[in-house]
DNA sequence: ATTCTAGCGGAACATCCGTTCTATGTCAAG
DNA sequence: CTTGACATAGAACGGATGTTCCGCTAGAAT
């Protein structure tokens, strides 16, 4: 006998199929389609197990409605919750030796064939974002390595402690640093606590290109 | 006459209804439901306008399938691209001084109330994943800082060059390193190229806890 | 042994639903 | 005015789909 709260193998496969079918087709499967997929010849058996899944809280059903099935979020299935994503254009690369290439227009994604998708929950803001891929090992003091993707927000203003991409005019160099205003001068603090800060006397020498919101490193 | 590429008021309302219906019920509306919602008595008229919307690229339709409608992303609707998300349980924290806390069961998300959502495109695999938040600055040689989130895959085997979380039995220490087998001994290479590798003579001394797939750093 | 329940299979049924056909009206082009 | 494309309405048809009923089996409970 099947213990309460447990799912049979068939029921697990049914859930998985409903999940997959919804993702691939945009609508739920019919009873007969479910039966065909998991190897049940009788529609009444599919119906029976669907009702069991409703009892266990995995499904909602609408009576007398074709494909009237909805997955609940009991499985933690992403498709059932409104976790939508933000599409961030990948506008280029970032070197130490060049200023940040800012997106030329504010028109979102216009002509940007490359982009990465980030779930909304990972980002505090969702507008004015763009992404750059770091080239080379020059940003190691910011704990950012070769190939890492930096998601930034285009904004000229900043607050103490923000991590920003700055272009140092005198050095002709782009770096990622935490920025602090200390009286007349500006302190640029590496994220790596074992490294020392840089002090800039002339505030006009630092050009803030954007505020870093997220760093993503993909390992293969 | 209706200009090419333009939508009539009816068609706009149809699109909006299909969108809303999908969000509220989990499945698309039938032709008659659409007609009722936008004030069309004839099913053939709804059918006609649906085909027009397909021509304009707003819809996909499956023939002879009830509710066989899917919205394309032409409207920029987030709901149409909300399926590509993987939910990764955030099972704990990772210290240098303790072994990695592995998820006790393989049952997905069991009891894990905390989780992060990652878009599928960012991860090469979507199973057996769990996430840990790094506590402290002890992983700086892996370019991983305090508060960073490490997404790992539970797997005992590894290949040369993989970045893995290892527990060094003799040192009683957890680190994140690139791992290489060099003859009898094992080389553990920090991600930071300015730092030196560690060599372990006894292969039994290293216990691979998981393979690192992704590192995410959120700046506030 | 008997009873009861969970689970399965098959068939019949009513309805839901997409498709198709015919008819009507509108409006601009000829 | 005539023509033709476009849009709409209504009705009918057939297949798709959910529901229900009956019978069967295996195993646990009595």
CSV table of C-alpha atoms (C1' of nucleotides) in Angstrom, one decimal:
chain,number,residue,atom,x,y,z
A,1,UNK,CA,0.0,0.0,0.0
A,2,UNK,CA,1.1,3.5,-0.7
A,3,UNK,CA,1.9,5.5,2.4
A,4,UNK,CA,0.3,8.9,2.8
A,5,UNK,CA,2.4,11.7,1.6
A,6,UNK,CA,4.5,9.5,-0.7
A,7,UNK,CA,4.4,9.3,-4.4
A,8,UNK,CA,4.4,6.2,-6.5
A,9,UNK,CA,6.8,5.9,-9.3
A,10,UNK,CA,4.0,6.5,-11.8
A,11,UNK,CA,3.0,9.7,-10.1
A,12,UNK,CA,6.5,11.0,-10.0
A,13,UNK,CA,6.8,10.4,-13.8
A,14,UNK,CA,3.4,12.1,-14.3
A,15,UNK,CA,4.6,15.2,-12.5
A,16,UNK,CA,7.8,15.3,-14.4
A,17,UNK,CA,6.0,14.9,-17.7
A,18,UNK,CA,3.5,17.7,-16.9
A,19,UNK,CA,6.4,19.9,-16.0
A,20,UNK,CA,8.3,19.2,-19.2
A,21,UNK,CA,5.3,19.4,-21.4
A,22,UNK,CA,4.4,22.8,-20.0
A,23,UNK,CA,7.9,24.1,-20.6
A,24,UNK,CA,8.0,22.8,-24.1
A,25,UNK,CA,4.5,23.5,-25.4
A,26,UNK,CA,3.2,26.3,-23.3
A,27,UNK,CA,0.1,24.4,-22.1
A,28,UNK,CA,-0.5,21.4,-20.0
A,29,UNK,CA,-1.0,17.9,-21.5
A,30,UNK,CA,-4.3,16.2,-21.8
A,31,UNK,CA,-5.2,13.1,-19.8
A,32,UNK,CA,-4.5,10.8,-22.8
A,33,UNK,CA,-1.2,12.5,-23.5
A,34,UNK,CA,-0.1,11.9,-19.9
A,35,UNK,CA,-1.2,8.3,-20.2
A,36,UNK,CA,0.8,7.8,-23.4
A,37,UNK,CA,3.8,9.4,-21.9
A,38,UNK,CA,4.0,7.3,-18.8
A,39,UNK,CA,2.6,4.1,-20.2
A,40,UNK,CA,-1.0,4.1,-18.9
A,41,UNK,CA,-3.6,2.8,-21.3
A,42,UNK,CA,-6.6,3.8,-19.3
A,43,UNK,CA,-7.7,7.4,-19.0
A,44,UNK,CA,-9.5,6.6,-15.7
A,45,UNK,CA,-6.2,5.5,-14.2
A,46,UNK,CA,-4.6,8.8,-15.2
A,47,UNK,CA,-7.5,10.6,-13.8
A,48,UNK,CA,-7.3,8.6,-10.6
A,49,UNK,CA,-3.6,9.4,-10.1
A,50,UNK,CA,-4.2,13.1,-11.0
A,51,UNK,CA,-6.7,13.3,-8.2
A,52,UNK,CA,-4.2,11.7,-5.8
A,53,UNK,CA,-1.7,14.3,-6.8
A,54,UNK,CA,-4.2,17.0,-6.1
A,55,UNK,CA,-4.8,15.5,-2.6
A,56,UNK,CA,-1.1,15.6,-2.0
A,57,UNK,CA,-1.0,19.2,-3.0
A,58,UNK,CA,1.1,18.9,-6.1
A,59,UNK,CA,-1.6,19.9,-8.6
A,60,UNK,CA,-4.7,22.1,-9.0
A,61,UNK,CA,-7.4,20.9,-11.3
A,62,UNK,CA,-10.3,22.6,-13.0
A,63,UNK,CA,-13.3,20.3,-13.5
A,64,UNK,CA,-14.6,19.7,-17.0
A,65,UNK,CA,-11.9,21.8,-18.6
A,66,UNK,CA,-9.5,20.3,-21.1
A,67,UNK,CA,-5.9,20.5,-19.9
A,68,UNK,CA,-7.2,22.1,-16.7
A,69,UNK,CA,-4.1,21.2,-14.8
A,70,UNK,CA,-1.8,23.6,-13.0
A,71,UNK,CA,1.3,22.7,-11.0
A,72,UNK,CA,1.6,24.1,-7.6
A,73,UNK,CA,4.9,25.2,-6.2
A,74,UNK,CA,5.3,22.2,-3.9
A,75,UNK,CA,8.0,20.8,-6.1
A,76,UNK,CA,9.8,24.1,-6.1
A,77,UNK,CA,9.3,24.2,-9.8
A,78,UNK,CA,10.4,27.5,-11.2
A,79,UNK,CA,7.7,27.4,-13.9
A,80,UNK,CA,5.0,27.7,-11.3
A,81,UNK,CA,6.2,30.8,-9.6
A,82,UNK,CA,6.6,34.2,-11.1
A,83,UNK,CA,10.4,34.2,-10.9
A,84,UNK,CA,11.0,36.2,-14.0
A,85,UNK,CA,14.3,37.2,-15.3
A,86,UNK,CA,16.1,40.3,-16.3
A,87,UNK,CA,17.8,40.3,-19.7
A,88,UNK,CA,21.1,42.1,-19.4
A,89,UNK,CA,23.0,43.0,-22.6
A,90,UNK,CA,26.5,41.8,-22.8
A,91,UNK,CA,28.0,44.9,-24.4
A,92,UNK,CA,31.7,44.0,-24.5
A,93,UNK,CA,34.8,43.3,-22.6
A,94,UNK,CA,36.7,45.2,-20.0
A,95,UNK,CA,40.4,45.7,-19.9
A,96,UNK,CA,42.6,47.5,-17.4
A,97,UNK,CA,44.1,49.5,-20.2
A,98,UNK,CA,41.0,50.9,-21.7
A,99,UNK,CA,38.0,52.8,-20.4
A,100,UNK,CA,34.8,51.0,-20.0
A,101,UNK,CA,32.8,50.7,-23.2
A,102,UNK,CA,29.5,52.1,-22.2
A,103,UNK,CA,26.4,51.1,-24.1
A,104,UNK,CA,25.9,53.9,-26.6
A,105,UNK,CA,22.1,54.2,-26.3
A,106,UNK,CA,19.7,53.6,-23.6
A,107,UNK,CA,17.5,51.7,-25.9
A,108,UNK,CA,17.3,48.4,-24.2
A,109,UNK,CA,18.9,45.5,-26.1
A,110,UNK,CA,18.9,47.3,-29.3
A,111,UNK,CA,21.3,45.4,-31.6
A,112,UNK,CA,22.7,43.5,-28.7
A,113,UNK,CA,22.6,40.0,-29.9
A,114,UNK,CA,24.5,38.7,-26.8
A,115,UNK,CA,22.9,38.9,-23.4
A,116,UNK,CA,22.8,37.0,-20.1
A,117,UNK,CA,19.7,36.4,-18.2
A,118,UNK,CA,19.7,37.0,-14.4
A,119,UNK,CA,16.9,36.2,-12.1
A,120,UNK,CA,15.3,39.3,-10.6
A,121,UNK,CA,16.1,38.1,-7.1
A,122,UNK,CA,19.8,38.5,-7.5
A,123,UNK,CA,19.6,42.1,-8.5
A,124,UNK,CA,18.3,45.0,-6.4
A,125,UNK,CA,17.6,47.1,-9.4
A,126,UNK,CA,16.5,46.1,-12.9
A,127,UNK,CA,17.1,49.0,-15.1
A,128,UNK,CA,20.1,50.6,-16.7
A,129,UNK,CA,22.0,47.4,-16.5
A,130,UNK,CA,24.7,46.1,-18.8
A,131,UNK,CA,27.3,43.4,-18.5
A,132,UNK,CA,31.0,43.2,-19.4
A,133,UNK,CA,33.3,40.2,-19.6
A,134,UNK,CA,36.6,40.7,-17.9
A,135,UNK,CA,39.6,40.0,-20.1
A,136,UNK,CA,42.9,39.2,-18.4
A,137,UNK,CA,44.1,39.1,-14.9
A,138,UNK,CA,44.4,42.7,-14.2
A,139,UNK,CA,41.4,42.9,-11.9
A,140,UNK,CA,42.6,40.3,-9.4
A,141,UNK,CA,42.9,42.9,-6.7
A,142,UNK,CA,39.1,43.2,-7.0
A,143,UNK,CA,38.8,39.4,-6.8
A,144,UNK,CA,37.6,39.3,-10.3
A,145,UNK,CA,39.4,37.0,-12.7
A,146,UNK,CA,39.8,36.3,-16.4
A,147,UNK,CA,36.4,35.5,-18.0
A,148,UNK,CA,34.3,36.7,-15.1
A,149,UNK,CA,31.1,38.6,-16.0
A,150,UNK,CA,30.5,41.9,-14.3
A,151,UNK,CA,27.0,43.3,-14.3
A,152,UNK,CA,27.0,47.1,-13.8
A,153,UNK,CA,24.6,49.9,-13.7
A,154,UNK,CA,25.2,53.0,-15.6
A,155,UNK,CA,25.3,55.8,-13.1
A,156,UNK,CA,27.6,58.7,-12.5
A,157,UNK,CA,26.8,59.2,-8.9
A,158,UNK,CA,27.9,56.9,-6.1
A,159,UNK,CA,27.9,56.5,-2.4
A,160,UNK,CA,30.6,55.6,0.0
A,161,UNK,CA,31.4,51.9,-0.1
A,162,UNK,CA,30.0,51.3,-3.6
A,163,UNK,CA,32.0,49.1,-5.8
A,164,UNK,CA,32.5,51.0,-9.0
A,165,UNK,CA,34.3,50.8,-12.3
A,166,UNK,CA,36.6,53.8,-12.5
A,167,UNK,CA,38.8,55.2,-15.2
A,168,UNK,CA,41.9,56.8,-13.8
A,169,UNK,CA,42.8,59.6,-16.2
A,170,UNK,CA,46.3,60.1,-15.1
A,171,UNK,CA,47.2,56.4,-15.0
A,172,UNK,CA,45.0,55.6,-18.0
A,173,UNK,CA,43.7,52.6,-16.3
A,174,UNK,CA,40.3,51.0,-15.5
A,175,UNK,CA,39.9,49.3,-12.2
A,176,UNK,CA,37.1,47.9,-10.0
A,177,UNK,CA,37.3,49.3,-6.5
A,178,UNK,CA,35.3,50.2,-3.5
A,179,UNK,CA,35.1,54.0,-3.5
A,180,UNK,CA,35.1,56.3,-0.5
A,181,UNK,CA,35.2,60.1,-0.2
A,182,UNK,CA,37.6,61.1,2.5
A,183,UNK,CA,37.6,64.9,2.8
A,184,UNK,CA,39.1,66.3,-0.4
A,185,UNK,CA,40.6,63.1,-1.7
A,186,UNK,CA,39.2,59.8,-2.8
A,187,UNK,CA,40.1,56.4,-1.5
A,188,UNK,CA,39.9,53.4,-3.8
A,189,UNK,CA,39.9,50.2,-1.8
A,190,UNK,CA,40.5,46.8,-3.3
A,191,UNK,CA,38.0,44.1,-2.5
A,192,UNK,CA,40.8,41.9,-1.5
A,193,UNK,CA,41.5,42.8,2.1
A,194,UNK,CA,45.1,41.9,1.8
A,195,UNK,CA,45.8,44.7,-0.6
A,196,UNK,CA,46.3,48.3,0.0
A,197,UNK,CA,44.1,51.2,-0.9
A,198,UNK,CA,44.9,53.8,-3.5
A,199,UNK,CA,44.5,57.5,-2.7
A,200,UNK,CA,43.6,60.0,-5.3
A,201,UNK,CA,44.1,63.7,-4.5
A,202,UNK,CA,42.3,65.1,-7.5
A,203,UNK,CA,38.7,64.1,-7.6
A,204,UNK,CA,38.6,65.0,-11.3
A,205,UNK,CA,41.1,62.2,-12.0
A,206,UNK,CA,38.6,59.5,-11.2
A,207,UNK,CA,35.8,58.9,-13.7
A,208,UNK,CA,33.1,56.6,-12.4
A,209,UNK,CA,31.8,54.5,-15.2
A,210,UNK,CA,29.3,52.5,-13.4
A,211,UNK,CA,28.4,50.8,-10.2
A,212,UNK,CA,29.1,47.1,-10.0
A,213,UNK,CA,25.9,45.2,-9.0
A,214,UNK,CA,26.9,41.6,-9.6
A,215,UNK,CA,29.9,39.4,-10.5
A,216,UNK,CA,29.3,36.0,-12.0
A,217,UNK,CA,32.0,33.4,-12.5
A,218,UNK,CA,31.2,30.3,-14.6
A,219,UNK,CA,33.4,27.3,-14.2
A,220,UNK,CA,33.3,24.8,-17.0
B,1,UNK,CA,-8.5,48.3,-43.9
B,2,UNK,CA,-6.0,47.1,-41.3
B,3,UNK,CA,-2.4,47.9,-42.2
B,4,UNK,CA,0.1,45.1,-42.2
B,5,UNK,CA,1.9,44.7,-38.9
B,6,UNK,CA,-0.8,46.6,-37.0
B,7,UNK,CA,-3.2,45.0,-34.6
B,8,UNK,CA,-6.9,45.8,-34.3
B,9,UNK,CA,-8.3,46.7,-31.0
B,10,UNK,CA,-9.9,43.2,-30.8
B,11,UNK,CA,-6.7,41.5,-31.4
B,12,UNK,CA,-4.9,43.5,-28.8
B,13,UNK,CA,-7.6,42.6,-26.2
B,14,UNK,CA,-7.3,39.0,-27.3
B,15,UNK,CA,-3.6,39.0,-26.6
B,16,UNK,CA,-4.1,40.6,-23.3
B,17,UNK,CA,-6.7,38.1,-22.3
B,18,UNK,CA,-4.6,35.2,-23.3
B,19,UNK,CA,-1.7,36.6,-21.3
B,20,UNK,CA,-3.9,37.2,-18.2
B,21,UNK,CA,-5.6,33.8,-18.5
B,22,UNK,CA,-2.4,32.0,-18.6
B,23,UNK,CA,-1.0,33.7,-15.6
B,24,UNK,CA,-4.2,33.2,-13.6
B,25,UNK,CA,-5.1,29.6,-14.6
B,26,UNK,CA,-1.9,28.0,-15.7
B,27,UNK,CA,-3.2,27.1,-19.1
B,28,UNK,CA,-4.3,29.0,-22.2
B,29,UNK,CA,-8.0,29.8,-22.9
B,30,UNK,CA,-10.2,28.0,-25.4
B,31,UNK,CA,-11.5,29.7,-28.5
B,32,UNK,CA,-14.9,30.1,-26.9
B,33,UNK,CA,-13.5,31.5,-23.7
B,34,UNK,CA,-11.6,34.1,-25.7
B,35,UNK,CA,-14.7,35.0,-27.6
B,36,UNK,CA,-16.7,35.4,-24.4
B,37,UNK,CA,-14.0,37.6,-22.9
B,38,UNK,CA,-13.6,40.0,-25.8
B,39,UNK,CA,-17.2,40.0,-26.9
B,40,UNK,CA,-17.1,37.8,-30.0
B,41,UNK,CA,-20.0,35.4,-30.4
B,42,UNK,CA,-18.6,33.4,-33.3
B,43,UNK,CA,-15.9,30.9,-32.8
B,44,UNK,CA,-14.8,31.3,-36.4
B,45,UNK,CA,-14.1,34.9,-35.9
B,46,UNK,CA,-11.9,34.2,-32.9
B,47,UNK,CA,-10.2,31.5,-35.0
B,48,UNK,CA,-9.7,34.0,-37.8
B,49,UNK,CA,-8.1,36.6,-35.6
B,50,UNK,CA,-5.9,34.0,-33.9
B,51,UNK,CA,-4.6,33.1,-37.2
B,52,UNK,CA,-3.9,36.7,-38.0
B,53,UNK,CA,-2.0,37.0,-34.7
B,54,UNK,CA,0.1,33.9,-35.7
B,55,UNK,CA,0.9,35.7,-39.0
B,56,UNK,CA,2.0,38.7,-37.1
B,57,UNK,CA,4.2,36.5,-34.9
B,58,UNK,CA,2.5,37.0,-31.6
B,59,UNK,CA,1.3,33.4,-31.2
B,60,UNK,CA,2.1,29.9,-32.0
B,61,UNK,CA,-0.7,27.4,-32.5
B,62,UNK,CA,-1.0,23.7,-32.5
B,63,UNK,CA,-3.6,22.3,-34.8
B,64,UNK,CA,-6.4,20.2,-33.5
B,65,UNK,CA,-5.2,20.6,-30.0
B,66,UNK,CA,-7.5,22.2,-27.4
B,67,UNK,CA,-6.0,25.3,-25.9
B,68,UNK,CA,-3.0,24.8,-28.2
B,69,UNK,CA,-1.9,28.4,-28.0
B,70,UNK,CA,1.4,29.7,-26.9
B,71,UNK,CA,2.5,33.3,-26.6
B,72,UNK,CA,5.7,34.2,-28.3
B,73,UNK,CA,8.0,36.7,-26.7
B,74,UNK,CA,7.2,39.3,-29.2
B,75,UNK,CA,5.4,41.3,-26.6
B,76,UNK,CA,8.4,41.0,-24.3
B,77,UNK,CA,6.2,39.2,-21.9
B,78,UNK,CA,8.3,37.9,-19.0
B,79,UNK,CA,6.0,35.0,-18.5
B,80,UNK,CA,7.0,33.5,-21.8
B,81,UNK,CA,10.6,33.1,-20.8
B,82,UNK,CA,10.1,32.2,-17.2
B,83,UNK,CA,10.7,28.5,-17.6
B,84,UNK,CA,14.5,28.7,-17.9
B,85,UNK,CA,15.2,28.9,-14.2
B,86,UNK,CA,16.9,26.4,-11.9
B,87,UNK,CA,16.1,26.5,-8.2
B,88,UNK,CA,19.2,25.7,-6.2
B,89,UNK,CA,18.9,25.1,-2.5
B,90,UNK,CA,21.1,27.2,-0.3
B,91,UNK,CA,22.0,24.6,2.2
B,92,UNK,CA,24.5,26.4,4.4
B,93,UNK,CA,27.7,28.2,4.8
B,94,UNK,CA,31.3,27.2,4.0
B,95,UNK,CA,34.2,27.9,6.3
B,96,UNK,CA,37.9,27.1,5.9
B,97,UNK,CA,37.9,25.4,9.2
B,98,UNK,CA,35.1,22.9,8.6
B,99,UNK,CA,34.2,20.3,6.0
B,100,UNK,CA,31.6,21.2,3.5
B,101,UNK,CA,28.1,20.6,4.8
B,102,UNK,CA,26.6,18.4,2.2
B,103,UNK,CA,22.9,18.2,1.7
B,104,UNK,CA,21.8,15.2,3.8
B,105,UNK,CA,19.4,13.7,1.3
B,106,UNK,CA,19.1,13.7,-2.4
B,107,UNK,CA,15.5,14.6,-2.1
B,108,UNK,CA,15.4,17.9,-3.9
B,109,UNK,CA,14.7,21.0,-1.7
B,110,UNK,CA,13.6,19.0,1.2
B,111,UNK,CA,13.3,21.4,4.1
B,112,UNK,CA,15.4,24.0,2.3
B,113,UNK,CA,13.4,27.1,2.7
B,114,UNK,CA,16.2,29.2,1.3
B,115,UNK,CA,17.2,28.9,-2.3
B,116,UNK,CA,18.5,31.0,-5.1
B,117,UNK,CA,17.3,30.9,-8.6
B,118,UNK,CA,19.7,30.7,-11.5
B,119,UNK,CA,18.9,31.0,-15.1
B,120,UNK,CA,19.5,27.7,-17.0
B,121,UNK,CA,21.9,29.3,-19.4
B,122,UNK,CA,24.4,30.0,-16.7
B,123,UNK,CA,24.7,26.4,-15.7
B,124,UNK,CA,25.9,23.5,-17.8
B,125,UNK,CA,24.0,21.0,-15.7
B,126,UNK,CA,20.9,21.3,-13.7
B,127,UNK,CA,20.8,18.5,-11.3
B,128,UNK,CA,22.5,17.6,-8.1
B,129,UNK,CA,23.2,21.3,-7.4
B,130,UNK,CA,23.4,23.0,-4.1
B,131,UNK,CA,24.7,26.4,-3.0
B,132,UNK,CA,26.8,27.6,-0.1
B,133,UNK,CA,27.6,31.0,1.1
B,134,UNK,CA,31.2,31.7,1.9
B,135,UNK,CA,31.9,33.0,5.4
B,136,UNK,CA,35.1,34.9,6.0
B,137,UNK,CA,38.1,35.8,3.9
B,138,UNK,CA,39.8,32.4,4.0
B,139,UNK,CA,39.1,31.6,0.3
B,140,UNK,CA,40.7,34.7,-1.1
B,141,UNK,CA,43.3,32.6,-2.9
B,142,UNK,CA,40.3,31.2,-4.9
B,143,UNK,CA,39.2,34.7,-5.7
B,144,UNK,CA,36.1,34.1,-3.5
B,145,UNK,CA,35.3,36.6,-0.9
B,146,UNK,CA,33.2,36.9,2.2
B,147,UNK,CA,29.5,36.6,1.3
B,148,UNK,CA,30.0,35.1,-2.1
B,149,UNK,CA,27.7,32.3,-3.1
B,150,UNK,CA,29.2,29.2,-4.5
B,151,UNK,CA,27.0,26.8,-6.5
B,152,UNK,CA,28.4,23.3,-6.5
B,153,UNK,CA,27.5,19.9,-7.8
B,154,UNK,CA,27.7,17.0,-5.5
B,155,UNK,CA,30.0,14.6,-7.2
B,156,UNK,CA,33.0,12.5,-5.9
B,157,UNK,CA,34.8,12.2,-9.2
B,158,UNK,CA,36.6,14.9,-10.9
B,159,UNK,CA,38.7,15.7,-13.9
B,160,UNK,CA,42.0,17.6,-14.3
B,161,UNK,CA,41.4,21.3,-14.1
B,162,UNK,CA,38.1,21.1,-12.3
B,163,UNK,CA,37.5,23.6,-9.5
B,164,UNK,CA,36.5,21.6,-6.5
B,165,UNK,CA,35.8,22.0,-2.8
B,166,UNK,CA,38.3,19.8,-1.0
B,167,UNK,CA,38.6,18.9,2.6
B,168,UNK,CA,42.2,18.3,3.5
B,169,UNK,CA,42.2,15.7,6.3
B,170,UNK,CA,45.7,16.4,7.6
B,171,UNK,CA,45.3,20.2,7.7
B,172,UNK,CA,41.6,20.0,8.7
B,173,UNK,CA,40.8,22.7,6.2
B,174,UNK,CA,38.3,23.3,3.4
B,175,UNK,CA,39.6,25.1,0.3
B,176,UNK,CA,38.4,25.8,-3.2
B,177,UNK,CA,41.1,24.9,-5.7
B,178,UNK,CA,41.7,23.7,-9.3
B,179,UNK,CA,42.7,20.0,-9.0
B,180,UNK,CA,45.2,18.1,-11.1
B,181,UNK,CA,46.5,14.6,-10.8
B,182,UNK,CA,50.2,14.5,-11.4
B,183,UNK,CA,51.5,11.0,-11.2
B,184,UNK,CA,51.0,9.8,-7.7
B,185,UNK,CA,50.5,13.1,-6.1
B,186,UNK,CA,47.8,15.8,-6.5
B,187,UNK,CA,48.3,19.4,-7.3
B,188,UNK,CA,45.9,22.0,-5.9
B,189,UNK,CA,46.2,25.2,-7.9
B,190,UNK,CA,44.7,28.4,-6.6
B,191,UNK,CA,42.6,30.4,-9.1
B,192,UNK,CA,44.6,33.4,-8.4
B,193,UNK,CA,47.6,33.1,-10.7
B,194,UNK,CA,49.8,35.0,-8.3
B,195,UNK,CA,49.6,32.3,-5.7
B,196,UNK,CA,51.4,29.1,-5.5
B,197,UNK,CA,50.1,25.6,-5.8
B,198,UNK,CA,49.9,23.1,-3.0
B,199,UNK,CA,51.1,19.5,-3.6
B,200,UNK,CA,49.6,16.6,-1.7
B,201,UNK,CA,51.5,13.3,-1.8
B,202,UNK,CA,48.8,11.2,-0.3
B,203,UNK,CA,45.8,11.1,-2.5
B,204,UNK,CA,43.7,9.9,0.4
B,205,UNK,CA,44.3,13.1,2.2
B,206,UNK,CA,42.1,15.1,-0.2
B,207,UNK,CA,38.4,14.6,0.0
B,208,UNK,CA,36.6,16.1,-2.9
B,209,UNK,CA,33.3,17.4,-1.7
B,210,UNK,CA,31.9,18.8,-4.9
B,211,UNK,CA,32.6,20.5,-8.1
B,212,UNK,CA,32.2,24.3,-8.2
B,213,UNK,CA,30.0,25.3,-11.1
B,214,UNK,CA,29.3,28.9,-10.5
B,215,UNK,CA,30.3,31.8,-8.2
B,216,UNK,CA,28.0,34.7,-7.6
B,217,UNK,CA,28.9,37.9,-5.8
B,218,UNK,CA,26.2,40.3,-5.0
B,219,UNK,CA,27.2,43.9,-4.3
B,220,UNK,CA,24.6,45.9,-2.4
C,1,DA,C1',-11.6,-17.7,4.6
C,2,DT,C1',-13.6,-13.2,4.2
C,3,DT,C1',-13.7,-8.4,3.7
C,4,DC,C1',-11.9,-4.1,2.4
C,5,DT,C1',-9.1,-1.0,0.0
C,6,DA,C1',-5.8,0.7,-3.3
C,7,DG,C1',-4.7,0.5,-7.9
C,8,DC,C1',-5.4,-0.7,-12.6
C,9,DG,C1',-7.8,-1.5,-17.3
C,10,DG,C1',-11.5,-1.0,-20.6
C,11,DA,C1',-15.5,1.0,-22.4
C,12,DA,C1',-19.2,4.1,-22.9
C,13,DC,C1',-20.9,8.8,-22.7
C,14,DA,C1',-21.6,13.7,-22.7
C,15,DT,C1',-19.5,17.6,-23.6
C,16,DC,C1',-15.8,20.6,-24.9
C,17,DC,C1',-13.4,22.4,-28.6
C,18,DG,C1',-11.2,23.3,-33.1
C,19,DT,C1',-12.4,23.3,-37.9
C,20,DT,C1',-15.1,24.3,-41.9
C,21,DC,C1',-18.7,26.1,-44.6
C,22,DT,C1',-22.1,29.5,-45.9
C,23,DA,C1',-24.0,34.0,-45.6
C,24,DT,C1',-23.8,39.0,-44.6
C,25,DG,C1',-21.9,43.6,-44.3
C,26,DT,C1',-18.2,47.2,-45.1
C,27,DC,C1',-15.2,49.7,-47.7
C,28,DA,C1',-11.9,51.1,-51.0
C,29,DA,C1',-10.3,50.4,-55.9
C,30,DG,C1',-11.6,49.8,-60.6
D,1,DC,C1',-22.1,50.3,-60.1
D,2,DT,C1',-19.3,46.3,-59.8
D,3,DT,C1',-15.6,43.8,-57.8
D,4,DG,C1',-12.8,41.9,-54.4
D,5,DA,C1',-10.5,41.8,-50.0
D,6,DC,C1',-11.4,42.0,-45.2
D,7,DA,C1',-14.0,41.2,-41.2
D,8,DT,C1',-17.9,39.1,-38.9
D,9,DA,C1',-21.8,35.9,-37.6
D,10,DG,C1',-24.0,31.5,-37.2
D,11,DA,C1',-24.4,26.7,-37.7
D,12,DA,C1',-22.9,22.1,-38.3
D,13,DC,C1',-19.4,18.5,-38.0
D,14,DG,C1',-16.1,15.5,-36.2
D,15,DG,C1',-12.5,14.7,-33.2
D,16,DA,C1',-10.6,15.5,-28.7
D,17,DT,C1',-11.2,15.4,-23.9
D,18,DG,C1',-12.9,14.8,-19.1
D,19,DT,C1',-16.0,11.9,-16.5
D,20,DT,C1',-18.2,7.8,-14.9
D,21,DC,C1',-19.3,3.1,-14.4
D,22,DC,C1',-18.1,-1.8,-14.1
D,23,DG,C1',-14.9,-5.5,-13.5
D,24,DC,C1',-10.5,-7.4,-12.1
D,25,DT,C1',-6.3,-8.2,-9.0
D,26,DA,C1',-3.2,-8.1,-5.1
D,27,DG,C1',-2.3,-7.4,-0.6
D,28,DA,C1',-3.5,-6.0,4.1
D,29,DA,C1',-6.8,-6.3,7.8
D,30,DT,C1',-10.4,-8.8,10.3
